[in-house]
Amino acid sequence: MSWAPVGLKRLPLTLAILCVALGVLVFSTGLLAFDPDPRTWDTLTERLAELVVIISLMGAGLKLDRPPGWRKWSTTWRLLIVAMPLTIAATAFLGWAGLGFSLAMALLFGASMAPTDPVLAADVQVGPPKSGDEDEVRFGLTSEAGLNDALAFPFVHLAILAAAGGLATQGGLADWLTIKVGWKLLAGLGAGWLIGRILGHLLFKSQRGLSKLGDGLIALAATLLAYALTELVHGYGFLAVFVCAVTIRASERDHDFHQEMHDFSDQIERLLMMLLLVLFGGALANGLLSSLTWTDALVGLAVVFVVRPVAGLIAMAGSGQPWRERLLLAFLGIRGVGSVYYLAYGINHGDFGDSERIWAVVGFIILLSIIVHGVTATPLLARLARRRAAGDA
């Protein structure tokens, strides 16, 4: 984990690719009796992915230098309001028409493919706090990843409602609209802001400011507090964690302690990500993709190379951004741990029937995204930076 970011810097490889390859290699030997199949370890898969995502969301919020605002975050709103719903709708349609999924399974497929992953997208995100590494592409992908992990949740609940036959009832739709969309989003937003304000005061404003301790462990405490307290009031904890992080950063934007908290979150995130991806490689070695058909693979290719890029370009139309930046924002919608969490959550909380095929399709898409985006992201962003520097010169 410590060596890879430096050792792989000049190679078309990432820590994620290395971890998956390591998992495939280790579990292919047959020396381990343990089979890390997410279909068998469904609850453990959900909880481990959940933990990785919330820690990643804290780190993403802390490293954003740009204050929130409608115009300043216009790229983010475009990706969330336009690209995400289009991605869900198109992916769900492919699942229903192309793969023969039921409506409920197709909706779950679309929702699980919606988030730009905050964990595996680290290579395309902004740099640490006050590093100055915050161009529009990196900022857009970081802020999108921080928010769409929560905003995709209502569609997962819609899929669960469909699996229970609730779409045909007025009460089911009303509950979904008022509780799963309205209350949970408002509670997540409000609780995240309130907890962030309180923690920001304790860290930077009080006489015994906790920032004087210089202990990055506070970032983990803030993550778990924001998530747990929000879940207790039935809000979206993912949204609360990211909002809490952004609020803490805003309370004293230029304080050096943000770097300490970010670095600690980043280390814990990479450690857990490595564990999860090694297990994912083990699941691949033990037949996670065994039920994958050519049709499934074609749909997976379409999700990565057509659905997200087209949805992203539609979202960025008229934004005034250079064409190259729009193309990168559209293409680098990385799918990963967030998709694992949503799929596991949906299957654990709804009656979707046999999940073998959807796990195979989602596993293929995640593997494809890890390889394709992992190999291309760094050189593409480096080339954009060189062009921008040449233009400024």
Short mmCIF file of C-alpha atoms in Angstrom, two decimals:
data_model
loop_
_atom_site.label_atom_id
_atom_site.label_comp_id
_atom_site.label_asym_id
_atom_site.label_seq_id
_atom_site.Cartn_x
_atom_site.Cartn_y
_atom_site.Cartn_z
CA MET A 1 0.00 0.00 0.00
CA SER A 2 2.87 2.36 0.78
CA TRP A 3 5.03 1.40 -2.18
CA ALA A 4 2.42 1.20 -4.94
CA PRO A 5 1.66 4.93 -5.41
CA VAL A 6 5.38 5.59 -6.01
CA GLY A 7 6.42 2.30 -7.59
CA LEU A 8 3.56 2.32 -10.11
CA LYS A 9 3.76 6.01 -10.92
CA ARG A 10 5.39 5.52 -14.33
CA LEU A 11 3.52 2.33 -15.19
CA PRO A 12 0.00 1.97 -16.63
CA LEU A 13 -1.09 0.29 -13.41
CA THR A 14 -2.90 1.35 -10.25
CA LEU A 15 -3.11 0.04 -6.72
CA ALA A 16 -6.60 -1.25 -7.53
CA ILE A 17 -5.37 -3.31 -10.50
CA LEU A 18 -2.52 -4.68 -8.40
CA CYS A 19 -4.89 -5.71 -5.57
CA VAL A 20 -7.32 -7.50 -7.88
CA ALA A 21 -4.45 -9.31 -9.60
CA LEU A 22 -3.05 -10.30 -6.20
CA GLY A 23 -6.44 -11.69 -5.17
CA VAL A 24 -6.78 -13.70 -8.37
CA LEU A 25 -3.24 -15.07 -7.97
CA VAL A 26 -3.57 -16.02 -4.30
CA PHE A 27 -7.00 -17.61 -4.53
CA SER A 28 -6.21 -19.43 -7.79
CA THR A 29 -3.58 -21.55 -6.02
CA GLY A 30 -6.22 -23.54 -4.17
CA LEU A 31 -4.30 -23.19 -0.91
CA LEU A 32 -7.11 -21.20 0.68
CA ALA A 33 -10.38 -22.98 1.45
CA PHE A 34 -12.17 -19.65 1.93
CA ASP A 35 -14.29 -18.51 -1.02
CA PRO A 36 -14.98 -14.74 -0.82
CA ASP A 37 -18.09 -14.95 -3.00
CA PRO A 38 -20.32 -11.91 -2.30
CA ARG A 39 -23.38 -14.06 -2.96
CA THR A 40 -22.40 -16.25 0.00
CA TRP A 41 -21.09 -13.49 2.27
CA ASP A 42 -23.85 -11.05 1.40
CA THR A 43 -24.12 -9.24 4.75
CA LEU A 44 -20.36 -9.05 5.26
CA THR A 45 -19.95 -7.72 1.71
CA GLU A 46 -22.52 -5.00 2.38
CA ARG A 47 -20.93 -3.94 5.68
CA LEU A 48 -17.33 -3.92 4.44
CA ALA A 49 -18.24 -1.92 1.32
CA GLU A 50 -20.30 0.44 3.48
CA LEU A 51 -17.34 1.14 5.78
CA VAL A 52 -14.93 1.77 2.90
CA VAL A 53 -17.34 4.16 1.20
CA ILE A 54 -18.08 6.33 4.25
CA ILE A 55 -14.38 6.70 5.08
CA SER A 56 -13.74 7.65 1.46
CA LEU A 57 -16.55 10.23 1.57
CA MET A 58 -14.97 11.93 4.58
CA GLY A 59 -11.64 12.18 2.78
CA ALA A 60 -13.30 13.50 -0.38
CA GLY A 61 -15.11 16.26 1.50
CA LEU A 62 -12.05 17.35 3.45
CA LYS A 63 -9.83 17.80 0.40
CA LEU A 64 -12.17 20.06 -1.59
CA ASP A 65 -10.70 23.57 -1.49
CA ARG A 66 -13.59 25.18 -3.38
CA PRO A 67 -16.42 26.51 -1.14
CA PRO A 68 -19.91 25.19 -1.99
CA GLY A 69 -22.03 27.34 -4.24
CA TRP A 70 -24.50 27.05 -7.10
CA ARG A 71 -22.18 28.55 -9.72
CA LYS A 72 -18.91 27.31 -8.26
CA TRP A 73 -20.25 23.75 -8.21
CA SER A 74 -22.14 23.98 -11.50
CA THR A 75 -20.25 21.00 -12.94
CA THR A 76 -21.30 18.92 -9.94
CA TRP A 77 -24.98 19.83 -10.26
CA ARG A 78 -24.97 19.02 -13.95
CA LEU A 79 -23.51 15.56 -13.34
CA LEU A 80 -25.94 14.87 -10.49
CA ILE A 81 -29.16 16.30 -11.93
CA VAL A 82 -28.68 15.20 -15.55
CA ALA A 83 -25.99 12.53 -15.94
CA MET A 84 -26.95 10.36 -12.97
CA PRO A 85 -30.69 9.93 -13.77
CA LEU A 86 -29.87 9.34 -17.43
CA THR A 87 -27.31 6.69 -16.45
CA ILE A 88 -29.81 4.94 -14.17
CA ALA A 89 -32.58 5.01 -16.79
CA ALA A 90 -30.37 3.81 -19.66
CA THR A 91 -28.72 1.07 -17.60
CA ALA A 92 -32.06 -0.12 -16.25
CA PHE A 93 -33.41 -0.25 -19.81
CA LEU A 94 -30.43 -2.33 -20.92
CA GLY A 95 -31.02 -4.68 -18.00
CA TRP A 96 -34.72 -5.04 -18.82
CA ALA A 97 -34.61 -5.16 -22.64
CA GLY A 98 -31.12 -6.58 -23.19
CA LEU A 99 -30.67 -8.97 -20.28
CA GLY A 100 -34.28 -9.91 -19.60
CA PHE A 101 -34.22 -8.73 -16.00
CA SER A 102 -37.46 -8.10 -14.18
CA LEU A 103 -38.38 -4.45 -13.65
CA ALA A 104 -37.19 -4.62 -10.04
CA MET A 105 -33.87 -6.24 -10.95
CA ALA A 106 -33.36 -3.77 -13.82
CA LEU A 107 -33.94 -0.83 -11.46
CA LEU A 108 -31.44 -2.27 -8.99
CA PHE A 109 -28.95 -2.77 -11.82
CA GLY A 110 -29.39 0.85 -12.92
CA ALA A 111 -29.10 2.23 -9.39
CA SER A 112 -25.98 0.21 -8.58
CA MET A 113 -24.28 1.52 -11.73
CA ALA A 114 -25.11 5.17 -10.98
CA PRO A 115 -22.39 6.26 -8.50
CA THR A 116 -19.00 7.52 -9.59
CA ASP A 117 -17.03 5.61 -6.99
CA PRO A 118 -15.30 7.74 -4.33
CA VAL A 119 -12.94 4.86 -3.47
CA LEU A 120 -11.54 3.73 -6.81
CA ALA A 121 -11.69 7.25 -8.28
CA ALA A 122 -8.86 8.49 -6.02
CA ASP A 123 -6.49 8.78 -8.99
CA VAL A 124 -8.82 11.22 -10.78
CA GLN A 125 -9.78 13.28 -7.74
CA VAL A 126 -8.36 16.53 -6.41
CA GLY A 127 -5.19 16.47 -4.35
CA PRO A 128 -4.92 16.86 -0.56
CA PRO A 129 -6.19 20.04 1.14
CA LYS A 130 -4.46 23.23 -0.08
CA SER A 131 -2.37 21.29 -2.62
CA GLY A 132 -3.69 23.40 -5.51
CA ASP A 133 -4.43 20.25 -7.54
CA GLU A 134 -8.06 21.12 -8.25
CA ASP A 135 -8.79 21.63 -11.93
CA GLU A 136 -12.39 21.46 -13.12
CA VAL A 137 -12.23 17.81 -14.16
CA ARG A 138 -10.80 16.60 -10.86
CA PHE A 139 -13.12 18.83 -8.87
CA GLY A 140 -16.20 17.69 -10.79
CA LEU A 141 -15.41 14.00 -10.37
CA THR A 142 -14.56 14.39 -6.67
CA SER A 143 -17.67 16.36 -5.75
CA GLU A 144 -19.88 14.12 -7.88
CA ALA A 145 -18.47 11.03 -6.18
CA GLY A 146 -19.10 12.63 -2.80
CA LEU A 147 -22.77 13.30 -3.45
CA ASN A 148 -24.12 10.74 -5.89
CA ASP A 149 -23.41 7.84 -3.54
CA ALA A 150 -26.29 9.19 -1.47
CA LEU A 151 -28.49 10.45 -4.29
CA ALA A 152 -28.59 7.01 -5.92
CA PHE A 153 -30.07 5.51 -2.74
CA PRO A 154 -33.71 6.47 -3.48
CA PHE A 155 -33.51 4.45 -6.70
CA VAL A 156 -32.26 1.41 -4.78
CA HIS A 157 -35.29 1.77 -2.51
CA LEU A 158 -37.48 2.10 -5.62
CA ALA A 159 -36.10 -1.23 -6.85
CA ILE A 160 -36.81 -2.83 -3.45
CA LEU A 161 -40.35 -1.43 -3.60
CA ALA A 162 -40.80 -2.88 -7.10
CA ALA A 163 -39.55 -6.28 -5.90
CA ALA A 164 -42.25 -6.23 -3.20
CA GLY A 165 -44.96 -5.27 -5.71
CA GLY A 166 -45.34 -1.84 -4.13
CA LEU A 167 -45.18 0.14 -7.37
CA ALA A 168 -48.80 -0.77 -8.06
CA THR A 169 -49.99 0.68 -4.76
CA GLN A 170 -50.53 4.36 -4.05
CA GLY A 171 -49.32 3.96 -0.47
CA GLY A 172 -46.04 2.39 -1.54
CA LEU A 173 -45.20 5.20 -3.95
CA ALA A 174 -46.26 7.84 -1.44
CA ASP A 175 -44.00 6.31 1.22
CA TRP A 176 -41.12 6.17 -1.25
CA LEU A 177 -41.57 9.79 -2.30
CA THR A 178 -42.08 11.27 1.16
CA ILE A 179 -39.73 9.08 3.24
CA LYS A 180 -37.12 7.51 0.97
CA VAL A 181 -36.70 10.65 -1.13
CA GLY A 182 -37.89 13.59 0.96
CA TRP A 183 -37.15 12.85 4.59
CA LYS A 184 -34.01 10.75 4.16
CA LEU A 185 -32.33 13.31 1.90
CA LEU A 186 -33.30 16.26 4.10
CA ALA A 187 -32.27 14.40 7.25
CA GLY A 188 -28.92 13.46 5.73
CA LEU A 189 -28.27 17.00 4.58
CA GLY A 190 -29.39 18.61 7.86
CA ALA A 191 -27.69 16.14 10.19
CA GLY A 192 -24.44 16.29 8.22
CA TRP A 193 -24.41 20.10 8.36
CA LEU A 194 -25.29 20.23 12.08
CA ILE A 195 -22.73 17.61 13.11
CA GLY A 196 -20.12 19.29 10.91
CA ARG A 197 -20.81 22.66 12.55
CA ILE A 198 -20.50 21.18 16.04
CA LEU A 199 -17.32 19.29 15.23
CA GLY A 200 -15.88 22.33 13.45
CA HIS A 201 -16.44 24.40 16.59
CA LEU A 202 -14.87 21.74 18.82
CA LEU A 203 -11.90 21.44 16.50
CA PHE A 204 -11.11 25.06 15.71
CA LYS A 205 -13.23 27.51 17.72
CA SER A 206 -13.32 26.25 21.31
CA GLN A 207 -10.59 27.14 23.83
CA ARG A 208 -9.51 23.51 24.00
CA GLY A 209 -9.64 23.01 20.25
CA LEU A 210 -9.22 19.34 19.42
CA SER A 211 -7.10 20.31 16.42
CA LYS A 212 -4.28 21.08 18.86
CA LEU A 213 -4.00 17.36 19.52
CA GLY A 214 -2.83 16.87 15.94
CA ASP A 215 -4.46 13.43 15.88
CA GLY A 216 -5.86 12.40 12.50
CA LEU A 217 -7.91 9.72 14.26
CA ILE A 218 -10.51 12.47 14.80
CA ALA A 219 -11.40 12.06 11.11
CA LEU A 220 -12.52 8.49 11.75
CA ALA A 221 -14.50 9.60 14.80
CA ALA A 222 -16.22 12.31 12.75
CA THR A 223 -17.03 9.80 10.02
CA LEU A 224 -18.63 7.27 12.34
CA LEU A 225 -20.46 9.91 14.40
CA ALA A 226 -21.99 11.58 11.35
CA TYR A 227 -22.97 8.27 9.80
CA ALA A 228 -24.38 6.61 12.93
CA LEU A 229 -26.32 9.60 14.24
CA THR A 230 -27.88 10.22 10.82
CA GLU A 231 -28.87 6.58 10.42
CA LEU A 232 -30.51 6.74 13.87
CA VAL A 233 -32.88 9.45 12.60
CA HIS A 234 -33.40 7.46 9.38
CA GLY A 235 -31.47 9.79 7.11
CA TYR A 236 -28.96 8.94 4.40
CA GLY A 237 -25.66 8.51 6.25
CA PHE A 238 -23.60 8.70 3.05
CA LEU A 239 -24.90 12.19 2.38
CA ALA A 240 -24.35 13.23 5.99
CA VAL A 241 -20.70 12.12 6.05
CA PHE A 242 -19.80 14.10 2.93
CA VAL A 243 -21.74 17.19 4.03
CA CYS A 244 -20.15 16.92 7.47
CA ALA A 245 -16.67 16.83 5.92
CA VAL A 246 -17.37 19.85 3.68
CA THR A 247 -18.79 21.74 6.69
CA ILE A 248 -15.77 20.93 8.87
CA ARG A 249 -13.49 22.16 6.09
CA ALA A 250 -15.52 25.39 5.76
CA SER A 251 -15.28 26.13 9.50
CA GLU A 252 -11.58 26.97 9.20
CA ARG A 253 -10.69 26.42 5.56
CA ASP A 254 -6.93 27.04 5.69
CA HIS A 255 -6.09 25.21 8.92
CA ASP A 256 -3.26 22.69 8.61
CA PHE A 257 -5.18 20.10 10.65
CA HIS A 258 -7.35 19.34 7.63
CA GLN A 259 -4.25 17.76 6.09
CA GLU A 260 -3.80 15.53 9.15
CA MET A 261 -7.39 14.33 9.04
CA HIS A 262 -7.30 13.79 5.29
CA ASP A 263 -4.07 11.79 5.45
CA PHE A 264 -5.43 9.50 8.16
CA SER A 265 -8.69 8.93 6.24
CA ASP A 266 -6.71 8.24 3.09
CA GLN A 267 -4.54 5.62 4.78
CA ILE A 268 -7.50 3.79 6.33
CA GLU A 269 -9.39 3.99 3.03
CA ARG A 270 -6.52 2.52 1.03
CA LEU A 271 -6.00 -0.27 3.54
CA LEU A 272 -9.67 -1.30 3.49
CA MET A 273 -9.84 -0.86 -0.28
CA MET A 274 -6.89 -3.20 -0.68
CA LEU A 275 -8.63 -5.84 1.47
CA LEU A 276 -11.90 -5.53 -0.45
CA LEU A 277 -10.23 -5.68 -3.87
CA VAL A 278 -8.09 -8.68 -2.96
CA LEU A 279 -11.30 -10.43 -1.92
CA PHE A 280 -12.92 -9.29 -5.18
CA GLY A 281 -10.01 -10.86 -7.06
CA GLY A 282 -10.57 -14.01 -5.04
CA ALA A 283 -14.25 -14.02 -6.00
CA LEU A 284 -13.23 -13.69 -9.66
CA ALA A 285 -10.82 -16.62 -9.29
CA ASN A 286 -13.59 -18.72 -7.74
CA GLY A 287 -16.11 -18.16 -10.50
CA LEU A 288 -17.94 -14.88 -9.90
CA LEU A 289 -18.15 -14.39 -13.68
CA SER A 290 -18.92 -18.03 -14.51
CA SER A 291 -22.53 -17.26 -15.48
CA LEU A 292 -21.56 -14.27 -17.67
CA THR A 293 -22.79 -14.52 -21.26
CA TRP A 294 -21.70 -12.64 -24.37
CA THR A 295 -24.87 -10.56 -24.12
CA ASP A 296 -24.03 -9.69 -20.52
CA ALA A 297 -20.53 -8.65 -21.55
CA LEU A 298 -21.84 -6.47 -24.37
CA VAL A 299 -24.22 -4.72 -21.98
CA GLY A 300 -21.31 -4.20 -19.56
CA LEU A 301 -19.21 -2.67 -22.34
CA ALA A 302 -22.12 -0.42 -23.28
CA VAL A 303 -22.47 0.83 -19.68
CA VAL A 304 -18.79 1.80 -19.48
CA PHE A 305 -18.18 3.07 -23.01
CA VAL A 306 -21.58 4.40 -24.09
CA VAL A 307 -24.09 5.04 -21.29
CA ARG A 308 -21.99 7.07 -18.85
CA PRO A 309 -19.99 8.97 -21.52
CA VAL A 310 -23.13 9.97 -23.45
CA ALA A 311 -25.00 10.92 -20.26
CA GLY A 312 -22.00 12.95 -19.11
CA LEU A 313 -21.70 14.80 -22.42
CA ILE A 314 -25.42 15.62 -22.40
CA ALA A 315 -25.05 16.93 -18.84
CA MET A 316 -22.10 19.14 -19.78
CA ALA A 317 -23.70 20.56 -22.94
CA GLY A 318 -23.72 24.35 -22.80
CA SER A 319 -21.43 24.46 -19.77
CA GLY A 320 -18.76 26.48 -21.52
CA GLN A 321 -16.08 23.96 -20.55
CA PRO A 322 -13.50 23.02 -23.20
CA TRP A 323 -14.39 19.92 -25.18
CA ARG A 324 -11.52 17.87 -23.75
CA GLU A 325 -12.64 18.57 -20.18
CA ARG A 326 -16.22 17.62 -20.96
CA LEU A 327 -15.07 14.38 -22.53
CA LEU A 328 -12.94 13.45 -19.52
CA LEU A 329 -15.73 14.29 -17.07
CA ALA A 330 -18.05 12.06 -19.07
CA PHE A 331 -15.65 9.17 -19.58
CA LEU A 332 -14.07 8.88 -16.13
CA GLY A 333 -17.21 7.80 -14.28
CA ILE A 334 -15.51 4.97 -12.42
CA ARG A 335 -17.66 2.11 -11.09
CA GLY A 336 -16.47 0.20 -8.03
CA VAL A 337 -17.06 -0.24 -4.31
CA GLY A 338 -20.21 1.91 -4.28
CA SER A 339 -21.77 -0.41 -6.86
CA VAL A 340 -20.88 -3.42 -4.70
CA TYR A 341 -22.55 -1.81 -1.70
CA TYR A 342 -25.77 -0.86 -3.48
CA LEU A 343 -26.15 -4.26 -5.10
CA ALA A 344 -25.51 -6.08 -1.81
CA TYR A 345 -27.85 -3.73 0.06
CA GLY A 346 -30.65 -4.18 -2.46
CA ILE A 347 -30.41 -7.97 -2.53
CA ASN A 348 -30.22 -8.15 1.27
CA HIS A 349 -33.30 -5.98 1.73
CA GLY A 350 -35.51 -7.06 -1.18
CA ASP A 351 -36.86 -10.17 -2.82
CA PHE A 352 -35.12 -10.20 -6.19
CA GLY A 353 -34.78 -13.94 -6.65
CA ASP A 354 -31.59 -15.46 -8.03
CA SER A 355 -28.78 -12.90 -7.95
CA GLU A 356 -26.06 -14.92 -9.67
CA ARG A 357 -26.37 -13.26 -13.05
CA ILE A 358 -26.60 -9.66 -11.84
CA TRP A 359 -23.53 -10.20 -9.65
CA ALA A 360 -21.69 -11.53 -12.71
CA VAL A 361 -22.65 -8.50 -14.83
CA VAL A 362 -21.83 -5.97 -12.11
CA GLY A 363 -18.57 -7.79 -11.30
CA PHE A 364 -17.60 -7.64 -14.99
CA ILE A 365 -18.37 -3.92 -15.20
CA ILE A 366 -16.34 -3.18 -12.05
CA LEU A 367 -13.40 -5.23 -13.36
CA LEU A 368 -13.64 -3.48 -16.74
CA SER A 369 -13.76 -0.05 -15.06
CA ILE A 370 -10.79 -0.86 -12.80
CA ILE A 371 -8.68 -1.85 -15.81
CA VAL A 372 -9.83 0.68 -18.43
CA HIS A 373 -10.07 3.74 -16.19
CA GLY A 374 -7.05 2.69 -14.14
CA VAL A 375 -4.83 2.48 -17.22
CA THR A 376 -6.13 5.60 -18.97
CA ALA A 377 -6.97 8.09 -16.20
CA THR A 378 -3.48 9.20 -15.18
CA PRO A 379 -2.07 9.73 -18.71
CA LEU A 380 -5.26 11.45 -19.89
CA LEU A 381 -5.26 13.89 -16.97
CA ALA A 382 -1.52 14.47 -17.32
CA ARG A 383 -1.99 15.28 -21.00
CA LEU A 384 -4.80 17.70 -20.15
CA ALA A 385 -2.56 19.42 -17.57
CA ARG A 386 0.23 19.80 -20.14
CA ARG A 387 -2.15 21.29 -22.69
CA ARG A 388 -3.53 23.67 -20.09
CA ALA A 389 -0.02 24.74 -19.05
CA ALA A 390 0.98 25.27 -22.68
CA GLY A 391 -2.15 27.35 -23.26
CA ASP A 392 -1.44 29.50 -20.21
CA ALA A 393 2.12 30.00 -21.33
#
